[in-house]
Amino acid sequence: MIYLLLQPFAIMKLTEEDIRIIKEEKRMGIVFSTCILSLGLLVDVVYLVVNRPANWTFLISLNLGFIVLSLLCLFLTNRKLNNDLKSGIKITRLEKIQKKEDYTDYVGDLVPIPVLGNLFPRLWKQELRPVLRMNLVINGHRYEVDKEIFDRVKKEDFVIMYFTIHSYTFLGVEIVSKPVTSDSLSIHP
């Protein structure tokens, strides 16, 4: 039975572009952490408004709890991504394209505000702009690629995919330069 390299095809060092992609993925942990700190600030304001003679020891311990929870959330959310940056390596896998998909998606830069959009149309009204999305379906998963790669590959072609080793974050895809035959693949019993 032929398996398409269930083990890593190769191990390589992270490039500057790969490091940039991993750092962009870390933003979600920062957002969660900031939301927890904002919630702590809101609780502080409500507590100070409701309780005029404030109990400062309770307030300080509550703030310390929010800070610890925020740091814990930041650490746990970005743990695998930090390990990827520390290890400095990525793995490659040889995969076969099942199908190609392209579609037009409509996105906006800001959240539209209907009332302000009617009052100040140049400032707040939002027009959705079309964005062409190009995906390769590989092993039942969609991976977004740029137009150059999308135009160069065909269905049933083989590509080399790059992933981080700990979080398995998709870093990119490269077209295989020479054709892959069943003789060149590893055969496992």
Short mmCIF file of N, CA and C in Angstrom, two decimals:
data_model
loop_
_atom_site.label_atom_id
_atom_site.label_comp_id
_atom_site.label_asym_id
_atom_site.label_seq_id
_atom_site.Cartn_x
_atom_site.Cartn_y
_atom_site.Cartn_z
N MET A 1 0.85 -1.18 0.00
CA MET A 1 0.00 0.00 0.00
C MET A 1 0.89 1.24 0.00
N ILE A 2 0.54 2.24 -0.79
CA ILE A 2 1.35 3.44 -0.91
C ILE A 2 0.82 4.52 0.03
N TYR A 3 1.70 5.03 0.87
CA TYR A 3 1.38 6.15 1.74
C TYR A 3 2.17 7.35 1.25
N LEU A 4 1.53 8.48 1.21
CA LEU A 4 2.22 9.70 0.78
C LEU A 4 2.97 10.32 1.94
N LEU A 5 4.03 9.67 2.30
CA LEU A 5 4.95 10.19 3.31
C LEU A 5 4.25 10.66 4.57
N LEU A 6 3.80 9.70 5.35
CA LEU A 6 3.15 10.06 6.60
C LEU A 6 4.16 10.61 7.61
N GLN A 7 5.42 10.31 7.41
CA GLN A 7 6.48 10.89 8.23
C GLN A 7 6.98 12.16 7.54
N PRO A 8 7.64 13.04 8.26
CA PRO A 8 8.15 14.25 7.61
C PRO A 8 9.08 13.93 6.45
N PHE A 9 8.89 14.64 5.37
CA PHE A 9 9.70 14.47 4.17
C PHE A 9 11.09 15.03 4.42
N ALA A 10 11.17 16.16 5.05
CA ALA A 10 12.46 16.78 5.38
C ALA A 10 12.26 17.77 6.52
N ILE A 11 13.34 18.05 7.19
CA ILE A 11 13.33 19.05 8.26
C ILE A 11 14.22 20.20 7.79
N MET A 12 13.69 21.42 7.88
CA MET A 12 14.42 22.60 7.39
C MET A 12 14.38 23.69 8.45
N LYS A 13 15.25 24.69 8.29
CA LYS A 13 15.24 25.85 9.19
C LYS A 13 14.15 26.82 8.78
N LEU A 14 13.62 27.54 9.76
CA LEU A 14 12.62 28.57 9.49
C LEU A 14 13.27 29.75 8.77
N THR A 15 12.55 30.30 7.80
CA THR A 15 13.01 31.50 7.12
C THR A 15 12.41 32.73 7.81
N GLU A 16 12.82 33.92 7.38
CA GLU A 16 12.27 35.15 7.95
C GLU A 16 10.77 35.25 7.68
N GLU A 17 10.34 34.82 6.52
CA GLU A 17 8.91 34.84 6.18
C GLU A 17 8.13 33.88 7.09
N ASP A 18 8.70 32.71 7.38
CA ASP A 18 8.05 31.75 8.27
C ASP A 18 7.92 32.32 9.68
N ILE A 19 8.96 32.99 10.14
CA ILE A 19 8.92 33.61 11.47
C ILE A 19 7.85 34.69 11.52
N ARG A 20 7.71 35.46 10.44
CA ARG A 20 6.68 36.50 10.38
C ARG A 20 5.28 35.87 10.46
N ILE A 21 5.06 34.76 9.76
CA ILE A 21 3.76 34.08 9.79
C ILE A 21 3.45 33.57 11.19
N ILE A 22 4.43 32.99 11.85
CA ILE A 22 4.22 32.48 13.21
C ILE A 22 3.91 33.61 14.17
N LYS A 23 4.61 34.74 14.04
CA LYS A 23 4.34 35.89 14.91
C LYS A 23 2.96 36.46 14.67
N GLU A 24 2.47 36.42 13.43
CA GLU A 24 1.11 36.86 13.15
C GLU A 24 0.09 35.94 13.82
N GLU A 25 0.38 34.66 13.89
CA GLU A 25 -0.51 33.71 14.55
C GLU A 25 -0.58 33.97 16.06
N LYS A 26 0.48 34.54 16.62
CA LYS A 26 0.51 34.80 18.05
C LYS A 26 -0.40 35.95 18.47
N ARG A 27 -0.91 36.70 17.52
CA ARG A 27 -1.77 37.85 17.85
C ARG A 27 -3.01 37.45 18.62
N MET A 28 -3.56 36.26 18.35
CA MET A 28 -4.80 35.86 19.01
C MET A 28 -4.60 35.74 20.52
N GLY A 29 -3.47 35.23 20.95
CA GLY A 29 -3.19 35.16 22.38
C GLY A 29 -3.10 36.54 23.00
N ILE A 30 -2.54 37.48 22.27
CA ILE A 30 -2.43 38.85 22.77
C ILE A 30 -3.82 39.47 22.87
N VAL A 31 -4.68 39.19 21.90
CA VAL A 31 -6.05 39.73 21.94
C VAL A 31 -6.82 39.16 23.13
N PHE A 32 -6.75 37.85 23.36
CA PHE A 32 -7.43 37.24 24.51
C PHE A 32 -6.92 37.84 25.82
N SER A 33 -5.62 37.98 25.93
CA SER A 33 -5.02 38.53 27.14
C SER A 33 -5.49 39.97 27.37
N THR A 34 -5.54 40.76 26.32
CA THR A 34 -6.00 42.14 26.42
C THR A 34 -7.47 42.21 26.82
N CYS A 35 -8.28 41.30 26.30
CA CYS A 35 -9.70 41.26 26.68
C CYS A 35 -9.87 40.97 28.17
N ILE A 36 -9.05 40.06 28.71
CA ILE A 36 -9.13 39.75 30.14
C ILE A 36 -8.71 40.96 30.97
N LEU A 37 -7.66 41.65 30.56
CA LEU A 37 -7.25 42.85 31.28
C LEU A 37 -8.31 43.95 31.20
N SER A 38 -8.97 44.08 30.05
CA SER A 38 -10.04 45.07 29.91
C SER A 38 -11.22 44.73 30.80
N LEU A 39 -11.54 43.45 30.90
CA LEU A 39 -12.60 43.03 31.81
C LEU A 39 -12.23 43.37 33.24
N GLY A 40 -10.97 43.18 33.61
CA GLY A 40 -10.51 43.54 34.96
C GLY A 40 -10.64 45.03 35.22
N LEU A 41 -10.33 45.84 34.21
CA LEU A 41 -10.47 47.29 34.36
C LEU A 41 -11.94 47.68 34.53
N LEU A 42 -12.82 47.03 33.79
CA LEU A 42 -14.25 47.30 33.91
C LEU A 42 -14.77 46.93 35.30
N VAL A 43 -14.32 45.79 35.80
CA VAL A 43 -14.72 45.38 37.16
C VAL A 43 -14.20 46.39 38.18
N ASP A 44 -12.99 46.90 37.99
CA ASP A 44 -12.45 47.91 38.90
C ASP A 44 -13.32 49.17 38.91
N VAL A 45 -13.68 49.64 37.74
CA VAL A 45 -14.48 50.87 37.65
C VAL A 45 -15.84 50.66 38.31
N VAL A 46 -16.48 49.53 38.03
CA VAL A 46 -17.79 49.26 38.65
C VAL A 46 -17.66 49.16 40.16
N TYR A 47 -16.62 48.49 40.63
CA TYR A 47 -16.41 48.33 42.07
C TYR A 47 -16.18 49.69 42.74
N LEU A 48 -15.38 50.56 42.10
CA LEU A 48 -15.10 51.86 42.70
C LEU A 48 -16.32 52.77 42.67
N VAL A 49 -17.19 52.63 41.68
CA VAL A 49 -18.41 53.45 41.62
C VAL A 49 -19.41 52.98 42.66
N VAL A 50 -19.57 51.66 42.81
CA VAL A 50 -20.57 51.12 43.73
C VAL A 50 -20.11 51.26 45.19
N ASN A 51 -18.88 50.97 45.48
CA ASN A 51 -18.36 51.01 46.85
C ASN A 51 -17.51 52.26 47.04
N ARG A 52 -18.07 53.26 47.67
CA ARG A 52 -17.34 54.52 47.87
C ARG A 52 -16.15 54.32 48.81
N PRO A 53 -16.33 53.83 50.00
CA PRO A 53 -15.10 53.54 50.76
C PRO A 53 -14.55 52.20 50.27
N ALA A 54 -13.62 52.27 49.35
CA ALA A 54 -13.13 51.06 48.68
C ALA A 54 -12.22 50.25 49.59
N ASN A 55 -12.34 48.96 49.48
CA ASN A 55 -11.47 48.02 50.18
C ASN A 55 -10.28 47.76 49.25
N TRP A 56 -9.17 48.43 49.53
CA TRP A 56 -8.04 48.40 48.60
C TRP A 56 -7.35 47.04 48.57
N THR A 57 -7.34 46.33 49.65
CA THR A 57 -6.71 45.01 49.62
C THR A 57 -7.50 44.06 48.72
N PHE A 58 -8.82 44.14 48.77
CA PHE A 58 -9.65 43.31 47.89
C PHE A 58 -9.43 43.72 46.43
N LEU A 59 -9.37 45.00 46.17
CA LEU A 59 -9.19 45.49 44.81
C LEU A 59 -7.83 45.10 44.24
N ILE A 60 -6.79 45.19 45.05
CA ILE A 60 -5.45 44.81 44.59
C ILE A 60 -5.37 43.31 44.32
N SER A 61 -5.96 42.51 45.21
CA SER A 61 -5.94 41.06 45.00
C SER A 61 -6.77 40.68 43.78
N LEU A 62 -7.86 41.38 43.54
CA LEU A 62 -8.67 41.12 42.35
C LEU A 62 -7.88 41.47 41.09
N ASN A 63 -7.17 42.60 41.12
CA ASN A 63 -6.35 43.00 39.96
C ASN A 63 -5.22 42.02 39.72
N LEU A 64 -4.59 41.54 40.78
CA LEU A 64 -3.54 40.54 40.62
C LEU A 64 -4.09 39.25 40.00
N GLY A 65 -5.30 38.89 40.39
CA GLY A 65 -5.94 37.71 39.80
C GLY A 65 -6.17 37.89 38.31
N PHE A 66 -6.64 39.07 37.91
CA PHE A 66 -6.85 39.33 36.48
C PHE A 66 -5.52 39.34 35.71
N ILE A 67 -4.49 39.89 36.33
CA ILE A 67 -3.18 39.93 35.66
C ILE A 67 -2.63 38.51 35.50
N VAL A 68 -2.72 37.70 36.54
CA VAL A 68 -2.24 36.31 36.45
C VAL A 68 -3.05 35.53 35.42
N LEU A 69 -4.36 35.71 35.41
CA LEU A 69 -5.21 35.03 34.43
C LEU A 69 -4.87 35.47 33.00
N SER A 70 -4.60 36.75 32.83
CA SER A 70 -4.23 37.27 31.52
C SER A 70 -2.90 36.69 31.04
N LEU A 71 -1.90 36.66 31.92
CA LEU A 71 -0.60 36.10 31.55
C LEU A 71 -0.69 34.60 31.29
N LEU A 72 -1.51 33.91 32.07
CA LEU A 72 -1.70 32.48 31.85
C LEU A 72 -2.36 32.21 30.51
N CYS A 73 -3.35 33.01 30.18
CA CYS A 73 -4.01 32.89 28.88
C CYS A 73 -3.03 33.17 27.74
N LEU A 74 -2.21 34.20 27.89
CA LEU A 74 -1.21 34.53 26.88
C LEU A 74 -0.21 33.40 26.70
N PHE A 75 0.26 32.83 27.81
CA PHE A 75 1.25 31.76 27.73
C PHE A 75 0.65 30.49 27.12
N LEU A 76 -0.53 30.09 27.58
CA LEU A 76 -1.11 28.84 27.10
C LEU A 76 -1.58 28.93 25.65
N THR A 77 -2.06 30.10 25.24
CA THR A 77 -2.52 30.25 23.86
C THR A 77 -1.35 30.21 22.88
N ASN A 78 -0.24 30.79 23.26
CA ASN A 78 0.91 30.88 22.35
C ASN A 78 2.01 29.86 22.65
N ARG A 79 1.73 28.88 23.50
CA ARG A 79 2.76 27.92 23.93
C ARG A 79 3.39 27.17 22.76
N LYS A 80 2.57 26.59 21.89
CA LYS A 80 3.11 25.81 20.77
C LYS A 80 3.81 26.71 19.75
N LEU A 81 3.28 27.90 19.54
CA LEU A 81 3.92 28.83 18.61
C LEU A 81 5.27 29.29 19.15
N ASN A 82 5.38 29.51 20.45
CA ASN A 82 6.67 29.87 21.04
C ASN A 82 7.66 28.72 20.91
N ASN A 83 7.18 27.49 21.08
CA ASN A 83 8.06 26.33 20.89
C ASN A 83 8.53 26.23 19.45
N ASP A 84 7.67 26.58 18.50
CA ASP A 84 8.07 26.58 17.09
C ASP A 84 9.18 27.59 16.85
N LEU A 85 9.06 28.78 17.44
CA LEU A 85 10.09 29.80 17.26
C LEU A 85 11.40 29.39 17.94
N LYS A 86 11.30 28.74 19.11
CA LYS A 86 12.51 28.30 19.79
C LYS A 86 13.23 27.20 19.02
N SER A 87 12.45 26.26 18.47
CA SER A 87 13.09 25.15 17.75
C SER A 87 13.70 25.61 16.44
N GLY A 88 13.05 26.57 15.78
CA GLY A 88 13.61 27.12 14.55
C GLY A 88 13.56 26.19 13.36
N ILE A 89 12.72 25.15 13.41
CA ILE A 89 12.65 24.22 12.28
C ILE A 89 11.22 24.07 11.80
N LYS A 90 11.11 23.62 10.55
CA LYS A 90 9.81 23.32 9.96
C LYS A 90 9.93 21.97 9.26
N ILE A 91 8.78 21.35 9.05
CA ILE A 91 8.77 20.08 8.35
C ILE A 91 8.09 20.25 7.00
N THR A 92 8.47 19.42 6.07
CA THR A 92 7.86 19.44 4.75
C THR A 92 7.15 18.13 4.51
N ARG A 93 6.09 18.18 3.75
CA ARG A 93 5.36 16.96 3.40
C ARG A 93 5.01 17.01 1.92
N LEU A 94 5.11 15.88 1.28
CA LEU A 94 4.74 15.76 -0.12
C LEU A 94 3.29 15.34 -0.16
N GLU A 95 2.44 16.14 -0.79
CA GLU A 95 1.00 15.87 -0.82
C GLU A 95 0.48 16.02 -2.24
N LYS A 96 -0.67 15.39 -2.48
CA LYS A 96 -1.32 15.42 -3.79
C LYS A 96 -2.54 16.34 -3.73
N ILE A 97 -2.69 17.20 -4.73
CA ILE A 97 -3.82 18.13 -4.78
C ILE A 97 -5.07 17.37 -5.19
N GLN A 98 -6.12 17.47 -4.38
CA GLN A 98 -7.38 16.82 -4.72
C GLN A 98 -8.21 17.68 -5.66
N LYS A 99 -8.28 18.97 -5.36
CA LYS A 99 -8.99 19.88 -6.28
C LYS A 99 -8.57 21.31 -6.00
N LYS A 100 -8.91 22.17 -6.96
CA LYS A 100 -8.63 23.60 -6.86
C LYS A 100 -9.96 24.34 -6.74
N GLU A 101 -9.98 25.35 -5.90
CA GLU A 101 -11.18 26.16 -5.73
C GLU A 101 -10.80 27.64 -5.80
N ASP A 102 -11.58 28.41 -6.52
CA ASP A 102 -11.43 29.86 -6.46
C ASP A 102 -12.82 30.46 -6.38
N TYR A 103 -12.95 31.49 -5.57
CA TYR A 103 -14.24 32.16 -5.39
C TYR A 103 -13.98 33.60 -4.98
N THR A 104 -15.00 34.41 -5.15
CA THR A 104 -14.92 35.81 -4.77
C THR A 104 -15.55 35.99 -3.40
N ASP A 105 -14.80 36.58 -2.50
CA ASP A 105 -15.26 36.87 -1.16
C ASP A 105 -15.35 38.38 -1.03
N TYR A 106 -16.32 38.86 -0.28
CA TYR A 106 -16.50 40.30 -0.09
C TYR A 106 -16.13 40.65 1.34
N VAL A 107 -15.14 41.51 1.49
CA VAL A 107 -14.67 41.88 2.82
C VAL A 107 -14.67 43.40 2.95
N GLY A 108 -14.73 43.83 4.19
CA GLY A 108 -14.66 45.26 4.49
C GLY A 108 -13.51 45.51 5.43
N ASP A 109 -13.04 46.75 5.46
CA ASP A 109 -11.92 47.09 6.32
C ASP A 109 -12.35 47.40 7.74
N LEU A 110 -13.53 47.96 7.90
CA LEU A 110 -14.04 48.30 9.22
C LEU A 110 -15.44 47.75 9.37
N VAL A 111 -15.91 47.70 10.61
CA VAL A 111 -17.28 47.27 10.86
C VAL A 111 -18.21 48.41 10.45
N PRO A 112 -19.18 48.13 9.57
CA PRO A 112 -20.08 49.22 9.15
C PRO A 112 -20.99 49.66 10.29
N ILE A 113 -21.21 50.94 10.38
CA ILE A 113 -22.11 51.50 11.39
C ILE A 113 -23.24 52.19 10.64
N PRO A 114 -24.44 51.60 10.62
CA PRO A 114 -25.51 52.11 9.77
C PRO A 114 -25.91 53.56 10.03
N VAL A 115 -26.08 53.96 11.28
CA VAL A 115 -26.55 55.31 11.59
C VAL A 115 -25.48 56.33 11.19
N LEU A 116 -24.24 56.09 11.61
CA LEU A 116 -23.17 57.01 11.26
C LEU A 116 -22.88 56.98 9.76
N GLY A 117 -23.11 55.82 9.13
CA GLY A 117 -22.93 55.73 7.68
C GLY A 117 -23.91 56.59 6.93
N ASN A 118 -25.13 56.74 7.47
CA ASN A 118 -26.12 57.60 6.84
C ASN A 118 -25.84 59.08 7.10
N LEU A 119 -25.34 59.40 8.30
CA LEU A 119 -25.06 60.78 8.65
C LEU A 119 -23.76 61.29 8.01
N PHE A 120 -22.73 60.46 8.04
CA PHE A 120 -21.42 60.83 7.50
C PHE A 120 -20.95 59.76 6.51
N PRO A 121 -21.49 59.77 5.28
CA PRO A 121 -21.21 58.67 4.37
C PRO A 121 -19.74 58.53 3.97
N ARG A 122 -19.02 59.62 3.85
CA ARG A 122 -17.63 59.51 3.43
C ARG A 122 -16.75 58.96 4.56
N LEU A 123 -17.13 59.21 5.79
CA LEU A 123 -16.30 58.80 6.92
C LEU A 123 -16.64 57.39 7.41
N TRP A 124 -17.93 57.05 7.52
CA TRP A 124 -18.32 55.81 8.17
C TRP A 124 -18.97 54.78 7.27
N LYS A 125 -19.44 55.17 6.12
CA LYS A 125 -20.13 54.19 5.27
C LYS A 125 -19.09 53.26 4.67
N GLN A 126 -19.41 52.01 4.67
CA GLN A 126 -18.46 51.01 4.22
C GLN A 126 -18.97 50.30 2.98
N GLU A 127 -18.10 50.23 2.01
CA GLU A 127 -18.39 49.45 0.82
C GLU A 127 -17.55 48.18 0.89
N LEU A 128 -18.18 47.06 0.65
CA LEU A 128 -17.45 45.80 0.65
C LEU A 128 -16.68 45.67 -0.66
N ARG A 129 -15.44 45.24 -0.55
CA ARG A 129 -14.64 45.09 -1.75
C ARG A 129 -14.46 43.60 -2.05
N PRO A 130 -14.49 43.24 -3.33
CA PRO A 130 -14.31 41.83 -3.68
C PRO A 130 -12.85 41.41 -3.58
N VAL A 131 -12.64 40.21 -3.05
CA VAL A 131 -11.31 39.64 -2.92
C VAL A 131 -11.37 38.23 -3.51
N LEU A 132 -10.49 37.93 -4.44
CA LEU A 132 -10.45 36.60 -5.05
C LEU A 132 -9.64 35.68 -4.15
N ARG A 133 -10.28 34.61 -3.66
CA ARG A 133 -9.62 33.62 -2.81
C ARG A 133 -9.33 32.38 -3.64
N MET A 134 -8.12 31.87 -3.51
CA MET A 134 -7.71 30.68 -4.25
C MET A 134 -7.24 29.63 -3.25
N ASN A 135 -7.89 28.47 -3.27
CA ASN A 135 -7.58 27.41 -2.33
C ASN A 135 -7.18 26.14 -3.06
N LEU A 136 -6.30 25.39 -2.44
CA LEU A 136 -5.99 24.03 -2.87
C LEU A 136 -6.55 23.10 -1.82
N VAL A 137 -7.30 22.10 -2.24
CA VAL A 137 -7.84 21.11 -1.32
C VAL A 137 -6.89 19.93 -1.32
N ILE A 138 -6.31 19.66 -0.16
CA ILE A 138 -5.33 18.59 0.00
C ILE A 138 -5.70 17.80 1.25
N ASN A 139 -5.92 16.52 1.09
CA ASN A 139 -6.33 15.64 2.19
C ASN A 139 -7.59 16.15 2.90
N GLY A 140 -8.51 16.72 2.16
CA GLY A 140 -9.76 17.20 2.72
C GLY A 140 -9.67 18.54 3.43
N HIS A 141 -8.52 19.20 3.39
CA HIS A 141 -8.35 20.52 4.02
C HIS A 141 -8.08 21.56 2.95
N ARG A 142 -8.62 22.77 3.17
CA ARG A 142 -8.39 23.88 2.25
C ARG A 142 -7.20 24.70 2.72
N TYR A 143 -6.30 24.97 1.80
CA TYR A 143 -5.14 25.81 2.07
C TYR A 143 -5.15 26.95 1.09
N GLU A 144 -5.16 28.19 1.60
CA GLU A 144 -5.17 29.35 0.72
C GLU A 144 -3.76 29.61 0.19
N VAL A 145 -3.66 29.79 -1.12
CA VAL A 145 -2.37 30.03 -1.77
C VAL A 145 -2.48 31.29 -2.62
N ASP A 146 -1.34 31.79 -3.07
CA ASP A 146 -1.36 32.98 -3.91
C ASP A 146 -1.65 32.61 -5.36
N LYS A 147 -1.94 33.61 -6.17
CA LYS A 147 -2.39 33.41 -7.54
C LYS A 147 -1.33 32.71 -8.40
N GLU A 148 -0.06 33.02 -8.18
CA GLU A 148 1.00 32.43 -8.99
C GLU A 148 1.03 30.90 -8.84
N ILE A 149 0.99 30.43 -7.62
CA ILE A 149 1.00 28.98 -7.40
C ILE A 149 -0.30 28.36 -7.88
N PHE A 150 -1.43 29.02 -7.63
CA PHE A 150 -2.72 28.49 -8.04
C PHE A 150 -2.78 28.28 -9.56
N ASP A 151 -2.23 29.23 -10.32
CA ASP A 151 -2.26 29.12 -11.78
C ASP A 151 -1.30 28.05 -12.30
N ARG A 152 -0.23 27.79 -11.59
CA ARG A 152 0.78 26.85 -12.09
C ARG A 152 0.46 25.39 -11.81
N VAL A 153 -0.36 25.09 -10.80
CA VAL A 153 -0.65 23.69 -10.47
C VAL A 153 -1.94 23.23 -11.11
N LYS A 154 -2.05 21.92 -11.24
CA LYS A 154 -3.26 21.28 -11.75
C LYS A 154 -3.73 20.27 -10.72
N LYS A 155 -4.95 19.83 -10.89
CA LYS A 155 -5.48 18.77 -10.04
C LYS A 155 -4.61 17.53 -10.23
N GLU A 156 -4.39 16.80 -9.16
CA GLU A 156 -3.58 15.58 -9.14
C GLU A 156 -2.08 15.86 -9.17
N ASP A 157 -1.64 17.14 -9.15
CA ASP A 157 -0.22 17.45 -9.06
C ASP A 157 0.25 17.23 -7.61
N PHE A 158 1.54 17.07 -7.46
CA PHE A 158 2.13 16.96 -6.13
C PHE A 158 2.78 18.28 -5.76
N VAL A 159 2.64 18.63 -4.49
CA VAL A 159 3.25 19.85 -3.97
C VAL A 159 3.97 19.52 -2.66
N ILE A 160 4.93 20.34 -2.32
CA ILE A 160 5.60 20.23 -1.03
C ILE A 160 4.99 21.28 -0.12
N MET A 161 4.48 20.83 1.02
CA MET A 161 3.83 21.72 1.98
C MET A 161 4.74 21.91 3.18
N TYR A 162 4.76 23.13 3.71
CA TYR A 162 5.61 23.46 4.85
C TYR A 162 4.73 23.71 6.08
N PHE A 163 5.08 23.06 7.19
CA PHE A 163 4.36 23.20 8.45
C PHE A 163 5.35 23.38 9.59
N THR A 164 4.90 24.05 10.67
CA THR A 164 5.73 24.11 11.86
C THR A 164 5.64 22.76 12.57
N ILE A 165 6.62 22.48 13.40
CA ILE A 165 6.72 21.14 13.97
C ILE A 165 5.82 20.95 15.20
N HIS A 166 5.58 21.99 15.99
CA HIS A 166 4.81 21.83 17.22
C HIS A 166 3.33 22.17 17.03
N SER A 167 3.05 23.32 16.45
CA SER A 167 1.65 23.75 16.29
C SER A 167 1.05 23.31 14.97
N TYR A 168 1.86 22.80 14.07
CA TYR A 168 1.46 22.35 12.74
C TYR A 168 0.76 23.49 11.97
N THR A 169 1.31 24.68 12.09
CA THR A 169 0.81 25.85 11.37
C THR A 169 1.28 25.78 9.92
N PHE A 170 0.37 26.02 9.00
CA PHE A 170 0.68 26.00 7.57
C PHE A 170 1.52 27.22 7.23
N LEU A 171 2.71 26.99 6.65
CA LEU A 171 3.62 28.09 6.32
C LEU A 171 3.66 28.40 4.83
N GLY A 172 3.37 27.43 4.00
CA GLY A 172 3.42 27.69 2.57
C GLY A 172 3.43 26.41 1.77
N VAL A 173 3.49 26.59 0.46
CA VAL A 173 3.46 25.45 -0.46
C VAL A 173 4.45 25.74 -1.59
N GLU A 174 5.04 24.68 -2.09
CA GLU A 174 5.99 24.79 -3.20
C GLU A 174 5.64 23.71 -4.21
N ILE A 175 5.75 24.07 -5.47
CA ILE A 175 5.43 23.13 -6.54
C ILE A 175 6.61 22.18 -6.72
N VAL A 176 6.31 20.90 -6.88
CA VAL A 176 7.35 19.90 -7.12
C VAL A 176 7.84 20.08 -8.55
N SER A 177 9.16 20.21 -8.70
CA SER A 177 9.72 20.53 -10.02
C SER A 177 9.71 19.33 -10.96
N LYS A 178 9.98 18.12 -10.46
CA LYS A 178 9.94 16.97 -11.34
C LYS A 178 8.73 16.12 -11.01
N PRO A 179 8.17 15.42 -11.98
CA PRO A 179 6.97 14.62 -11.73
C PRO A 179 7.25 13.51 -10.72
N VAL A 180 6.23 13.23 -9.90
CA VAL A 180 6.34 12.18 -8.89
C VAL A 180 5.58 10.97 -9.39
N THR A 181 6.25 9.85 -9.42
CA THR A 181 5.61 8.59 -9.83
C THR A 181 5.48 7.69 -8.63
N SER A 182 4.73 6.61 -8.79
CA SER A 182 4.56 5.69 -7.68
C SER A 182 5.87 4.98 -7.34
N ASP A 183 6.81 4.92 -8.30
CA ASP A 183 8.10 4.29 -8.03
C ASP A 183 8.96 5.15 -7.11
N SER A 184 8.80 6.48 -7.18
CA SER A 184 9.62 7.36 -6.36
C SER A 184 9.09 7.55 -4.95
N LEU A 185 7.87 7.06 -4.66
CA LEU A 185 7.30 7.19 -3.34
C LEU A 185 7.72 6.01 -2.46
N SER A 186 7.73 6.25 -1.15
CA SER A 186 8.05 5.18 -0.22
C SER A 186 6.87 4.22 -0.13
N ILE A 187 7.16 2.96 -0.13
CA ILE A 187 6.11 1.94 0.01
C ILE A 187 6.29 1.30 1.38
N HIS A 188 5.24 1.41 2.21
CA HIS A 188 5.28 0.85 3.54
C HIS A 188 4.34 -0.35 3.60
N PRO A 189 4.72 -1.42 4.26
CA PRO A 189 3.81 -2.57 4.36
C PRO A 189 2.62 -2.29 5.21
#
